[in-house]
Coordinates of C-alpha atoms in Angstrom, one line a residue:
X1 CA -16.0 -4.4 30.2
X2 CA -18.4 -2.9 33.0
X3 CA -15.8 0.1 32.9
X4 CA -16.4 0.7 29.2
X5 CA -19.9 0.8 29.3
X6 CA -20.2 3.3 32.8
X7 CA -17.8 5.2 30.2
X8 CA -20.1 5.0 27.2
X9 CA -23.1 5.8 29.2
X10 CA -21.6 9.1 30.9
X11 CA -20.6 10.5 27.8
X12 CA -22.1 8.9 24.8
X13 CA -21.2 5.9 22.2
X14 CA -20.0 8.0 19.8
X15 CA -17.9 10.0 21.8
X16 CA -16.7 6.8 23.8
X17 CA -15.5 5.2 20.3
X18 CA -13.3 8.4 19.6
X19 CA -11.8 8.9 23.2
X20 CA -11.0 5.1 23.5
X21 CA -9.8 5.3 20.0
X22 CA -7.3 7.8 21.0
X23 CA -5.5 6.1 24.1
X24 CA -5.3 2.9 21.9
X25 CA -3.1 4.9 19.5
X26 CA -1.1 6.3 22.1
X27 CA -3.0 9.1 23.3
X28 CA -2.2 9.9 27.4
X29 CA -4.3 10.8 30.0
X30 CA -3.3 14.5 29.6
X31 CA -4.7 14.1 25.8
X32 CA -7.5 13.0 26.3
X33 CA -8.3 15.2 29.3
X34 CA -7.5 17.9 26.3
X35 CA -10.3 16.3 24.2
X36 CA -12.9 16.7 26.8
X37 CA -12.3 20.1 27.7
X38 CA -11.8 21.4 24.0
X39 CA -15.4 20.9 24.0
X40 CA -16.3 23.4 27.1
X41 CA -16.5 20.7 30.1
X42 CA -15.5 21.8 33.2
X43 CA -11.9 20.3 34.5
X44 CA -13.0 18.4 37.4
X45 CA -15.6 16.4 35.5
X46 CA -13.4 16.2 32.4
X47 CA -10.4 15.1 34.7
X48 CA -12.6 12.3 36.3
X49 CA -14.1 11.5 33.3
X50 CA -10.2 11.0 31.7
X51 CA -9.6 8.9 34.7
X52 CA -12.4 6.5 33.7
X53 CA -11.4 6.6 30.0
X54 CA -7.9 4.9 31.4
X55 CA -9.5 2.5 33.5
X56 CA -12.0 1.7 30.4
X57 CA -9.2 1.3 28.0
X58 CA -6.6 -0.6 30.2
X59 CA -9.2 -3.2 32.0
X60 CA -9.1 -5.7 28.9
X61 CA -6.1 -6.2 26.8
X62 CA -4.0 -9.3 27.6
X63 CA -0.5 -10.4 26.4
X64 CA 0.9 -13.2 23.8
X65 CA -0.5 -15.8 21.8
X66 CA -0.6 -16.1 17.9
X67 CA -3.7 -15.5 15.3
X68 CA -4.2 -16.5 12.0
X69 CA -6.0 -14.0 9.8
X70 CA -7.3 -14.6 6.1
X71 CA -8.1 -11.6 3.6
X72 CA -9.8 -11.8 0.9
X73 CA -7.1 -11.3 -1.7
X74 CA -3.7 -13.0 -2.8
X75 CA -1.6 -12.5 -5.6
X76 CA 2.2 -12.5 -6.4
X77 CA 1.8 -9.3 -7.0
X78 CA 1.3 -8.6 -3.1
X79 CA 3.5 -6.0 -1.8
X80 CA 5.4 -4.2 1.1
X81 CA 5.8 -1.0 -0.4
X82 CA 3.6 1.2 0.8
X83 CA 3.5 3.3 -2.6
X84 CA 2.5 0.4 -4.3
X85 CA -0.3 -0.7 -2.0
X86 CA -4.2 -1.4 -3.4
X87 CA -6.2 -4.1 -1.6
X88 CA -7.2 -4.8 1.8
X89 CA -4.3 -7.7 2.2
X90 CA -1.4 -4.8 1.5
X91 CA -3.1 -2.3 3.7
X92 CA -3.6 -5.2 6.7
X93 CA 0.6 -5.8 6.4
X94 CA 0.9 -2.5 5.9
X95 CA -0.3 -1.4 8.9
X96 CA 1.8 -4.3 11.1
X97 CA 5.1 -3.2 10.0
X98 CA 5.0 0.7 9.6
X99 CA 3.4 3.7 10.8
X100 CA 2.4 7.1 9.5
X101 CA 3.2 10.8 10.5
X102 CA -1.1 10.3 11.9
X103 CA -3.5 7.5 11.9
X104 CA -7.3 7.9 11.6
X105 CA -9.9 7.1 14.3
X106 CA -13.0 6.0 15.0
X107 CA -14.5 9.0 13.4
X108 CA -11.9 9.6 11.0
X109 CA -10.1 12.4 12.9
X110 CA -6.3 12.4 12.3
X111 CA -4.3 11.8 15.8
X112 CA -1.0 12.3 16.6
X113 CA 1.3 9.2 15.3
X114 CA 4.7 9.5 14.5
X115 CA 4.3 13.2 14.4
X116 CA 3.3 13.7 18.1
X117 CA 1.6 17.0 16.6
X118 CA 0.9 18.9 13.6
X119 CA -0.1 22.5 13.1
X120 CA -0.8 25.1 10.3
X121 CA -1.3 28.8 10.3
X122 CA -2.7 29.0 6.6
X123 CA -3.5 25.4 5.7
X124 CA -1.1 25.5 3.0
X125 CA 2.7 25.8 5.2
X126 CA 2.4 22.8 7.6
X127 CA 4.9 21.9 10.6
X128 CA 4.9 18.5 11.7
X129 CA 7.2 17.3 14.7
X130 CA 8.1 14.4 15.1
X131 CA 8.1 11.9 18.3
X132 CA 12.2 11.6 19.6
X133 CA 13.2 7.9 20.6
X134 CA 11.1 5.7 17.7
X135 CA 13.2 3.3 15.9
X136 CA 12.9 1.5 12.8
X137 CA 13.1 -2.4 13.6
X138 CA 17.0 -2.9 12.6
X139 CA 17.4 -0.2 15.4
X140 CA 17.7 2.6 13.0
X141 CA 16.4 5.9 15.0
X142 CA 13.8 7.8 13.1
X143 CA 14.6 11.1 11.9
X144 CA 13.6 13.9 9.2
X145 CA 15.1 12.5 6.3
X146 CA 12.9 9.4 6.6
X147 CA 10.0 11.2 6.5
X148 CA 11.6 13.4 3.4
X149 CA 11.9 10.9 1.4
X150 CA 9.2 8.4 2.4
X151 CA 6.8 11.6 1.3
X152 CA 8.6 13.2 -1.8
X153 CA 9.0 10.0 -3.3
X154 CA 5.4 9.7 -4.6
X155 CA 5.8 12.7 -6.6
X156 CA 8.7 10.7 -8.3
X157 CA 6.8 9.3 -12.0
X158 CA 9.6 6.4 -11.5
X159 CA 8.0 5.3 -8.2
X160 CA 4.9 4.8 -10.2
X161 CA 3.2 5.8 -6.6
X162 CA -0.6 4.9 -6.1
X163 CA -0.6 7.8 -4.6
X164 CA 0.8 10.5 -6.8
X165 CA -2.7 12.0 -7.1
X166 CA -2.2 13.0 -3.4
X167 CA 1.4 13.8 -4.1
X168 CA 1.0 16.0 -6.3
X169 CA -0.1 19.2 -4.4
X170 CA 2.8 18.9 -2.1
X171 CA 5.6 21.1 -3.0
X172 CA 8.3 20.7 -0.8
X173 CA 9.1 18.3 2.3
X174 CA 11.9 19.8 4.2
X175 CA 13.9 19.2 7.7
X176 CA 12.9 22.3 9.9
X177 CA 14.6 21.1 13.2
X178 CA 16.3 18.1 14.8
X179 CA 12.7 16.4 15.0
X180 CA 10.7 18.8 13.0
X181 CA 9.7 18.3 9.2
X182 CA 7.8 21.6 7.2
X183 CA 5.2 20.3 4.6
X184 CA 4.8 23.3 2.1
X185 CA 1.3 22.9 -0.6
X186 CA 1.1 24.2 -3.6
X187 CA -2.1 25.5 -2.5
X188 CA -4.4 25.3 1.1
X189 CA -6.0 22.1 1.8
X190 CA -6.7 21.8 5.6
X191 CA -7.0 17.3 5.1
X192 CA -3.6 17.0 4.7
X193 CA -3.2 15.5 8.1
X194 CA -6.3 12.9 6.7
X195 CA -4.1 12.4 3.6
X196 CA -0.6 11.3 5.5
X197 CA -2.9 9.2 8.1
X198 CA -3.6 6.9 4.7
X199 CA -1.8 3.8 4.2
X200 CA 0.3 4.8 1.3
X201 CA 1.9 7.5 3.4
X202 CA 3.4 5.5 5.7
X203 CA 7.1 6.1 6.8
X204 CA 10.4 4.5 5.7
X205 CA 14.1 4.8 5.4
X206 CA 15.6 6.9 3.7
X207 CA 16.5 5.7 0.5
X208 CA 14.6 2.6 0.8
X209 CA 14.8 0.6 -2.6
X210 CA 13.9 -3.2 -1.5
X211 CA 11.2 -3.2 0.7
X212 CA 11.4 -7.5 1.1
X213 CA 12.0 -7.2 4.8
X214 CA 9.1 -4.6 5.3
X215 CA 11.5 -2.5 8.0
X216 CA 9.4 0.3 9.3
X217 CA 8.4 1.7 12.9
X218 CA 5.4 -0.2 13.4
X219 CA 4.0 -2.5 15.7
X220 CA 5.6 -6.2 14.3
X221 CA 8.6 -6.9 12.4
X222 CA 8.7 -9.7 9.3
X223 CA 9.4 -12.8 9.6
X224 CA 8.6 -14.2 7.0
X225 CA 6.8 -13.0 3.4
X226 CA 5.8 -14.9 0.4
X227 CA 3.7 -12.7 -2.1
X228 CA 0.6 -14.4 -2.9
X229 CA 0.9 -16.9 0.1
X230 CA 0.7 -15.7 3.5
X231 CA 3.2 -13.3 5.6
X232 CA 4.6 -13.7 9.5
X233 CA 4.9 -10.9 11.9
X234 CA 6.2 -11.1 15.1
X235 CA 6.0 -8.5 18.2
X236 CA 7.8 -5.4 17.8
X237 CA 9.3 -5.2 21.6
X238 CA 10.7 -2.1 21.0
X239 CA 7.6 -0.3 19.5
X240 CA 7.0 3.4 20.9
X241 CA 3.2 2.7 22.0
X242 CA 3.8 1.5 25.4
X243 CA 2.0 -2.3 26.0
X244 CA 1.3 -2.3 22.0
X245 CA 0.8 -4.7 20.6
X246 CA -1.0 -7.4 22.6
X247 CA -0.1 -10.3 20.1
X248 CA 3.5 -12.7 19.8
X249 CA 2.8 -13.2 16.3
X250 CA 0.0 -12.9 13.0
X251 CA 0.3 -15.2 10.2
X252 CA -1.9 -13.1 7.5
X253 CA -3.4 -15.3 4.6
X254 CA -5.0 -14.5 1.3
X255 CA -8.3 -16.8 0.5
X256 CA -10.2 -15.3 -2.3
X257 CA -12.7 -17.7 -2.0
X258 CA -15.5 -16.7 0.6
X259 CA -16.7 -20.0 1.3
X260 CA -13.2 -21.0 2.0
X261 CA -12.5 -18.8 3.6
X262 CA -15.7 -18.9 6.5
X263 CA -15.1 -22.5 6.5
X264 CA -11.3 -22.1 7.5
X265 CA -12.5 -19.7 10.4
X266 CA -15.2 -22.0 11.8
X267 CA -12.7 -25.4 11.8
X268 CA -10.6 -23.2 14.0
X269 CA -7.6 -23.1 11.3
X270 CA -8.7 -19.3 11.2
X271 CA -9.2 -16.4 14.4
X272 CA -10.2 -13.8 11.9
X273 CA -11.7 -13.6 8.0
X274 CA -12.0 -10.2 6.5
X275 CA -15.0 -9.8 3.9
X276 CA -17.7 -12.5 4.9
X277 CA -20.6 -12.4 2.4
X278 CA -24.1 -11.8 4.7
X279 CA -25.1 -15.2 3.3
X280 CA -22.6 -16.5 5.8
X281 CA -23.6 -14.2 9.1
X282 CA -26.5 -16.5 10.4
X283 CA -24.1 -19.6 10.0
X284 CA -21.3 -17.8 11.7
X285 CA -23.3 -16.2 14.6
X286 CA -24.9 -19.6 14.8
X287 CA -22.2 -21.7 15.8
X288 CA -20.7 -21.5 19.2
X289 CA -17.3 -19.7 19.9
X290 CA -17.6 -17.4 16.8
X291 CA -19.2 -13.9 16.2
X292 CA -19.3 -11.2 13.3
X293 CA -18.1 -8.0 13.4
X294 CA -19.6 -5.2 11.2
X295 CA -18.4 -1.9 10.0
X296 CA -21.1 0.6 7.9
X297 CA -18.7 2.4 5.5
X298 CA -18.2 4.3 2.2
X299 CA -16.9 0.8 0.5
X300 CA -19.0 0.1 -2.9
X301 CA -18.4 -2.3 -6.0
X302 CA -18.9 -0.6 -8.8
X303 CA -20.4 -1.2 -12.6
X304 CA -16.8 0.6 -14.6
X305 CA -18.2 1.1 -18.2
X306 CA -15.0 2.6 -19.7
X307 CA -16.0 5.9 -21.8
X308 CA -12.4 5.2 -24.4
X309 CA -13.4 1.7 -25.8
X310 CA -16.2 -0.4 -26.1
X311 CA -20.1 0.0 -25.4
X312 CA -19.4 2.8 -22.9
X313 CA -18.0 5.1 -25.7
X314 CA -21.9 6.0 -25.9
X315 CA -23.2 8.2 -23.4
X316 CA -26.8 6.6 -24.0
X317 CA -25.4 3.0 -23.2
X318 CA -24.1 4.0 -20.1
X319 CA -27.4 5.5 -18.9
X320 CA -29.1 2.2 -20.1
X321 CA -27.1 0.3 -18.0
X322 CA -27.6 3.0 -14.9
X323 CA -31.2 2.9 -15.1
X324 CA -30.9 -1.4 -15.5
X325 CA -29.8 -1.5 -11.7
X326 CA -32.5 -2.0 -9.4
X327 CA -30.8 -1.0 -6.1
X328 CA -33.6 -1.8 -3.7
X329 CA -33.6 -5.8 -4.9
X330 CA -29.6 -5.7 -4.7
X331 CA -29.7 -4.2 -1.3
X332 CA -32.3 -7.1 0.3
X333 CA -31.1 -10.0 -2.2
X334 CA -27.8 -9.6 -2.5
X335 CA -26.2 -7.7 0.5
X336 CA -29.2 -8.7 2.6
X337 CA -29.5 -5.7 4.3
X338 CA -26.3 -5.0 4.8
X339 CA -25.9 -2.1 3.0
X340 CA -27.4 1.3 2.1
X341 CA -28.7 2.2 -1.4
X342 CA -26.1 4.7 -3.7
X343 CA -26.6 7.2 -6.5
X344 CA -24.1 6.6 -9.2
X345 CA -21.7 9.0 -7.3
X346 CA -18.9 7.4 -4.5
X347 CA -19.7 9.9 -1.4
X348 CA -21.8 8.1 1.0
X349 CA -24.3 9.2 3.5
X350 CA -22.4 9.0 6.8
X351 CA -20.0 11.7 4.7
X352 CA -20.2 15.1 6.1
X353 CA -20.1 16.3 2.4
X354 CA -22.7 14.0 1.3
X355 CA -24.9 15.6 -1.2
X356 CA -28.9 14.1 -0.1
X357 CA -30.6 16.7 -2.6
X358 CA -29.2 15.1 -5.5
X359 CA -32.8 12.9 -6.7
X360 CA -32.7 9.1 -6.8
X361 CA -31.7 7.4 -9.8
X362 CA -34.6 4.6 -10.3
X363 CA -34.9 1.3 -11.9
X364 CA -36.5 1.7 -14.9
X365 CA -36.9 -0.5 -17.8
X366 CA -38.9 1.9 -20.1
X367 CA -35.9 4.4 -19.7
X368 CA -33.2 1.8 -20.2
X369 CA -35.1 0.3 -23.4
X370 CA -34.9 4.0 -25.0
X371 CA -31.3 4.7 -24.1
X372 CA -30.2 1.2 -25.3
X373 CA -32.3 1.9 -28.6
X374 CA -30.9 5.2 -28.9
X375 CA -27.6 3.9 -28.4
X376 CA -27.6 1.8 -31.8
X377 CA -25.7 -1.2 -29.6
X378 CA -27.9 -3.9 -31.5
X379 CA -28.0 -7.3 -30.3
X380 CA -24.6 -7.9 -29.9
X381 CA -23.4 -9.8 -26.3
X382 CA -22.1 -7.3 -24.1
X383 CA -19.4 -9.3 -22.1
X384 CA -19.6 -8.3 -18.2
X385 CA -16.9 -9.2 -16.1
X386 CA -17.4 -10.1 -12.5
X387 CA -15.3 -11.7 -9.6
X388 CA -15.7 -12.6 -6.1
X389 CA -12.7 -10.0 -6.0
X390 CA -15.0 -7.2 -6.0
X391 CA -17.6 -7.8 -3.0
X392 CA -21.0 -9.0 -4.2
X393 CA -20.2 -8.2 -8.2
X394 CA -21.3 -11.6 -9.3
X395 CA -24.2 -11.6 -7.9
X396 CA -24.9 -8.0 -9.0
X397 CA -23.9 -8.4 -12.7
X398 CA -26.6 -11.9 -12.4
X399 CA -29.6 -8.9 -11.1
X400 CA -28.5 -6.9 -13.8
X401 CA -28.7 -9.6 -16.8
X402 CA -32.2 -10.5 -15.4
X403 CA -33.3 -7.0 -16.2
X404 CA -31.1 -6.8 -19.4
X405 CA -33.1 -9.5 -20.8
X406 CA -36.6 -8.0 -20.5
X407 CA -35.6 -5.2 -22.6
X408 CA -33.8 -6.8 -25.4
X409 CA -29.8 -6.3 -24.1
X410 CA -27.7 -9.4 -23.7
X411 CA -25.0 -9.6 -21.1
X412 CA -22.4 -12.2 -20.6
X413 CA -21.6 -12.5 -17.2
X414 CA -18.0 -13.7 -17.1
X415 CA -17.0 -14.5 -13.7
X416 CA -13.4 -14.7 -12.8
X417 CA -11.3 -15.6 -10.5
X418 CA -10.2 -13.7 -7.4
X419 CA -6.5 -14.3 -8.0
X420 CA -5.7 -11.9 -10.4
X421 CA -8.6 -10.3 -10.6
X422 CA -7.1 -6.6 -10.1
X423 CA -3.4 -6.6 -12.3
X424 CA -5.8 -8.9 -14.5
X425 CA -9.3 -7.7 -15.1
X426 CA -9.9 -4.2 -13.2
X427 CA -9.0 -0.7 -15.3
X428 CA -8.4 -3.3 -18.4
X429 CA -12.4 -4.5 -18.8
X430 CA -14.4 -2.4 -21.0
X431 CA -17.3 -3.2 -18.9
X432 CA -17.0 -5.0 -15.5
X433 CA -16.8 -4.2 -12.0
X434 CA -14.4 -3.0 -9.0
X435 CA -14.5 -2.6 -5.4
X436 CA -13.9 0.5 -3.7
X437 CA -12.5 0.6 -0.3
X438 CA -13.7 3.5 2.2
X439 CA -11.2 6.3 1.8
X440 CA -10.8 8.9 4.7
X441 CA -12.2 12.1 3.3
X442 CA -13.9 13.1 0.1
X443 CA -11.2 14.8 -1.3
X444 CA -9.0 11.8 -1.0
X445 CA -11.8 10.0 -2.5
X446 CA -12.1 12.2 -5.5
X447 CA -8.7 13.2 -6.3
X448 CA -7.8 9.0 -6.1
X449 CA -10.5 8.3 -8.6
X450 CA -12.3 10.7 -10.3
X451 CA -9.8 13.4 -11.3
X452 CA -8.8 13.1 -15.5
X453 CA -5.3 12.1 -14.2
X454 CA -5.6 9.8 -11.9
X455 CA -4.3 6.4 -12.4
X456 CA -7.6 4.8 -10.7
X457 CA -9.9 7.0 -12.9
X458 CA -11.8 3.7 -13.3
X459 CA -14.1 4.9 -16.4
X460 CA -11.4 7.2 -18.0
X461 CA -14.3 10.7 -17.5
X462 CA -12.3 13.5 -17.9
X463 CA -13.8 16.7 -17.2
X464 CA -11.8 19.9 -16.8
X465 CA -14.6 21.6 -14.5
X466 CA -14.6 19.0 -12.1
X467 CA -10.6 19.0 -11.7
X468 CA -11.2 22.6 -11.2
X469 CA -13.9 22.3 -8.8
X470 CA -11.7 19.7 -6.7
X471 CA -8.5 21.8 -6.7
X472 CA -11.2 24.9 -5.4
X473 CA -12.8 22.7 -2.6
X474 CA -9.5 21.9 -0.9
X475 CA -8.8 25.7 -0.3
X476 CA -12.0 26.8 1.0
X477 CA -12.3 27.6 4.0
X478 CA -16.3 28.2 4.5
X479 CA -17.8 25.4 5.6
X480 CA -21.0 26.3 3.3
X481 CA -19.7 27.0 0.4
X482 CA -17.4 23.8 0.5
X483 CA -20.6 21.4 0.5
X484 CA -21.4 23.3 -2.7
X485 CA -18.7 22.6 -4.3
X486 CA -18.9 18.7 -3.1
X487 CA -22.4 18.5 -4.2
X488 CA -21.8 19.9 -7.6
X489 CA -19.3 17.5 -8.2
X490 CA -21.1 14.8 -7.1
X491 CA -24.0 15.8 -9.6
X492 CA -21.1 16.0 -12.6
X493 CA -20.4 12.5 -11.6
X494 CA -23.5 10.7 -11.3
X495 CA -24.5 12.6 -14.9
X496 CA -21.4 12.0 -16.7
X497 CA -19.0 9.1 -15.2
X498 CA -19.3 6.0 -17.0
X499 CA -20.1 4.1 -13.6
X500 CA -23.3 2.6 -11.8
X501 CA -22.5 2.9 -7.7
X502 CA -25.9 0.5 -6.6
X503 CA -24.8 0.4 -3.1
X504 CA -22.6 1.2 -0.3
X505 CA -21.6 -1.4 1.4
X506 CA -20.8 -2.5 5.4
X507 CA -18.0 -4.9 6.1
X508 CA -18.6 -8.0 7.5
X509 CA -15.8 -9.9 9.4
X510 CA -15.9 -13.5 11.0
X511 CA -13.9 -14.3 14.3
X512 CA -13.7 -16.1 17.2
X513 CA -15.0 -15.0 20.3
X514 CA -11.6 -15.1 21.9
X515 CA -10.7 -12.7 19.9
X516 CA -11.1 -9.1 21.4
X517 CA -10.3 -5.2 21.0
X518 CA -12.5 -5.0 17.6
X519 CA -14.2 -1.2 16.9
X520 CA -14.8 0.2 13.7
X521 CA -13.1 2.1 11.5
X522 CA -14.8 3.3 8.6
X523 CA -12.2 3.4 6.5
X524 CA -13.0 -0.6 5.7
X525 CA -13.3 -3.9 7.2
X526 CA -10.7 -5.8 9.7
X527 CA -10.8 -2.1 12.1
X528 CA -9.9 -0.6 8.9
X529 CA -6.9 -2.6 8.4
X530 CA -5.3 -1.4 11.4
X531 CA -6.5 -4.9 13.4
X532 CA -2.8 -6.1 14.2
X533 CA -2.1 -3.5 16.9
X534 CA -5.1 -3.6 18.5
X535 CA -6.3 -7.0 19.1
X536 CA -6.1 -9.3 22.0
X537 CA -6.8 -12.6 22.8
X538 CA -8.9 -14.0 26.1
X539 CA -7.8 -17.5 25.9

């Protein structure tokens, strides 16, 4: 690693992460020397700085073995469509089998994928062409009409796509050229290469109806999958990264249990465990052969009060319960640190569009006793639901009905399972709680679960304005102006959604030392699901 760290010293961490980032999703030498001098460095430095880059990225990475990897969900209704995708165990398989037209790095900057460039003269009319020579894994070459249809079919209501909130501003997906697809908007938005770098976007056959075998482009074929168990992936040798991926073969696991799960990873049954709870890090760090790996994101778990039913039909029992979270004791009791205090609205401070002017929300019982009064609840139980599911809820909703109690306001804390939790509990619970993952820009973030028709619009807020003011954003082109419009909407959001946001969270992942290759990507725990590709073992 001494190349890696003469490389990180020469031209800084953050810049290392995102150049090393880029060779290890296929960037060449010639890219990255691009990178360098894009930003006004003089060609002989930049081309021996490229040089070192290579040697940093190609010192380490060694070939074969097998890994066994534990998320934290499992359910039968685990699947390989990518449309259909909504936890971290879809996105982790999702990202072994198939690709996207651009995948995200360390800074959240879409690169080149299985479009080996994109461009755009108006942000609305976008060409993408595609890399010649990729194959799906039953030998199928890629062309146009894969990318058609794997795109237009999340407009399709009858796909019931996760992400037909995204889908809905594209017009048209059309073949250009033998390797060339045109992307037309219905209006500007200049994050559309963000939005097809995002796991539901990734790229199929045409016509795919049974997605069983999981065929795509990506870096491991199935072997084996059994929804709710585990899965099997074994090395794609064909795969169009050259040298990618390190690995023979992943078994991926669901554990919902956390204790189970650390405990699997320290008797050596496991290599890697996605979502460790910090109560776990000094055990893991403290036992030889194991580390932890930690990524700060935009991931929260959230209070959902739903404004259509129930106790959150009234606007003054929803700021009750805001007011009844007391961040700073969550943040040192619960995440331990881990963490960084929220405002009731879902863009966090790492985001470029994050709005710091908006003022604190405190904890305040004198408030929350008024709002409650005002509210006319009485002293009927509010039932909460809660699940290790959604990271740190339990223990949250506990915090909460400690307050609740000094004031007069009874909540039920119902904990649930894991399995299940999110066909079973989540978007159903009048009041309870869900887990966010980090999502790659704040438009994605928004339009998946804040505009009136979206099918994540966890606390059913509709507001015309705001679906106005998100529409506007995309098409903006001044920088200013653009953090206007995010910052407004965050205000409408932290007034009027029925949802407390206490924290945002980091991810914490357990793994053996042997294990190498780990950097973070903020789009969530396990190198934001994109792990499988990367990863190497030093046995």
């Amino acid at each position: 690693m001494n190349e890696r760290r003469k490389f990180e010293d020469l031209v800084g961490p953050q810049e290392s992460t995102r150049l090393l980032g880029a060779l290890k999703r296929g960037a060449s030498r010639r890219d990255v020397l691009a990178l360098l001098m894009a930003g006004g460095m003089q060609a002989t430095l930049a081309g021996g700085l490229s040089s070192l880059a290579l040697s940093a990225h190609a010192a380490t990475p060694k070939r074969g073995g097998r890994i066994r990897v534990a998320g934290a969900t499992a359910a039968i209704t685990d699947t390989l469509d990518p449309s259909k995708m909504s936890n971290q165990t879809d996105y982790s398989r999702g990202t072994m089998l198939y690709n996207g037209l651009t995948s995200l790095d360390g800074s959240l900057t879409p690169q080149p994928a299985l479009a080996e460039s994109f461009d755009t003269k108006d942000a609305k009319t976008w060409v993408f062409k595609l890399r010649k020579d990729v194959k799906f894994h039953d030998g199928k070459p890629l062309t146009p009409a894969d990318v058609v249809f794997s795109v237009m079919r999340h407009k399709d209501p009858a796909t019931a796509s996760k992400a037909k909130a995204l889908a809905d501003q594209i017009d048209s997906v059309k073949a250009s050229g033998a390797n060339e697809v045109t992307v037309t908007l219905s209006a500007p938005n200049a994050d559309l290469p963000v939005i097809l770098g995002t796991f539901h976007f990734m790229i199929v056959k045409d016509g795919t109806t049974d997605f069983s075998t999981g065929i795509g482009t990506g870096p491991y074929k199935l072997k084996e999958f059994k929804p709710g168990v585990r899965s099997i992936a074994v090395r794609n040798e064909g795969y169009w990264k050259p040298g990618q991926p390190y690995l023979d073969e992943i078994e991926f696991v669901g554990i919902g249990d956390e204790g189970a799960r650390v405990n699997a990873l320290l008797s050596g049954d496991l290599d890697l465990a996605g979502s460790v709870n910090p109560r776990s890090v000094e055990r893991i760090k403290g036992t030889p052969g194991f580390a932890v790996f930690s990524t700060q994101s935009g991931q929260y778990s959230d209070l959902i009060m739903r404004k259509d039913m129930g106790p959150g039909a009234n606007p003054d029992f929803i700021l009750a319960m805001k007011h009844l979270i007391d961040r700073e004791q969550m943040r040192k009791s619960v995440a331990l640190g881990h963490a960084v205090l929220a405002n009731d609205q879902p863009i966090d401070p790492t985001n470029r569009f994050h709005f710091a002017g908006l003022p604190q929300r405190a904890f305040d019982l004198d408030k929350a006793k008024f709002h409650l009064k005002k509210s006319g609840l009485g002293d009927a139980p509010v039932p909460v639901i809660a699940s290790p599911a959604a990271l740190y809820s339990v223990e949250m909703a506990l915090v909460m009905q400690q307050s609740a109690q000094k004031i007069g306001l009874n909540l039920d804390v119902k904990r649930m399972p894991a399995d299940g939790y999110w066909s079973n509990h989540w978007l159903n619970s009048a009041v309870g709680f869900g887990n966010v993952n980090p999502r790659p820009s704040a438009d994605t973030l928004l339009t998946l679960f804040f505009k009136s028709d979206a099918a994540w619009n966890e606390s059913r807020w509709k507001s015309e304005k705001f679906d106005q003011l998100l529409v506007a954003s995309r098409a903006e082109t001044d920088a200013a102006k653009r953090k206007q419009q995010y910052a407004d909407m965050q205000v409408m959001i932290h007034e009027q959604a029925g949802l407390g946001i206490p924290l945002f969270l980091a991810s914490l992942d357990g793994h053996s030392s042997k294990l190498k290759g780990l950097s973070p990507i903020p789009l969530g725990g396990l190198m934001g699901y994109s792990f499988a590709e990367h990863v190497w073992l030093d046995a």
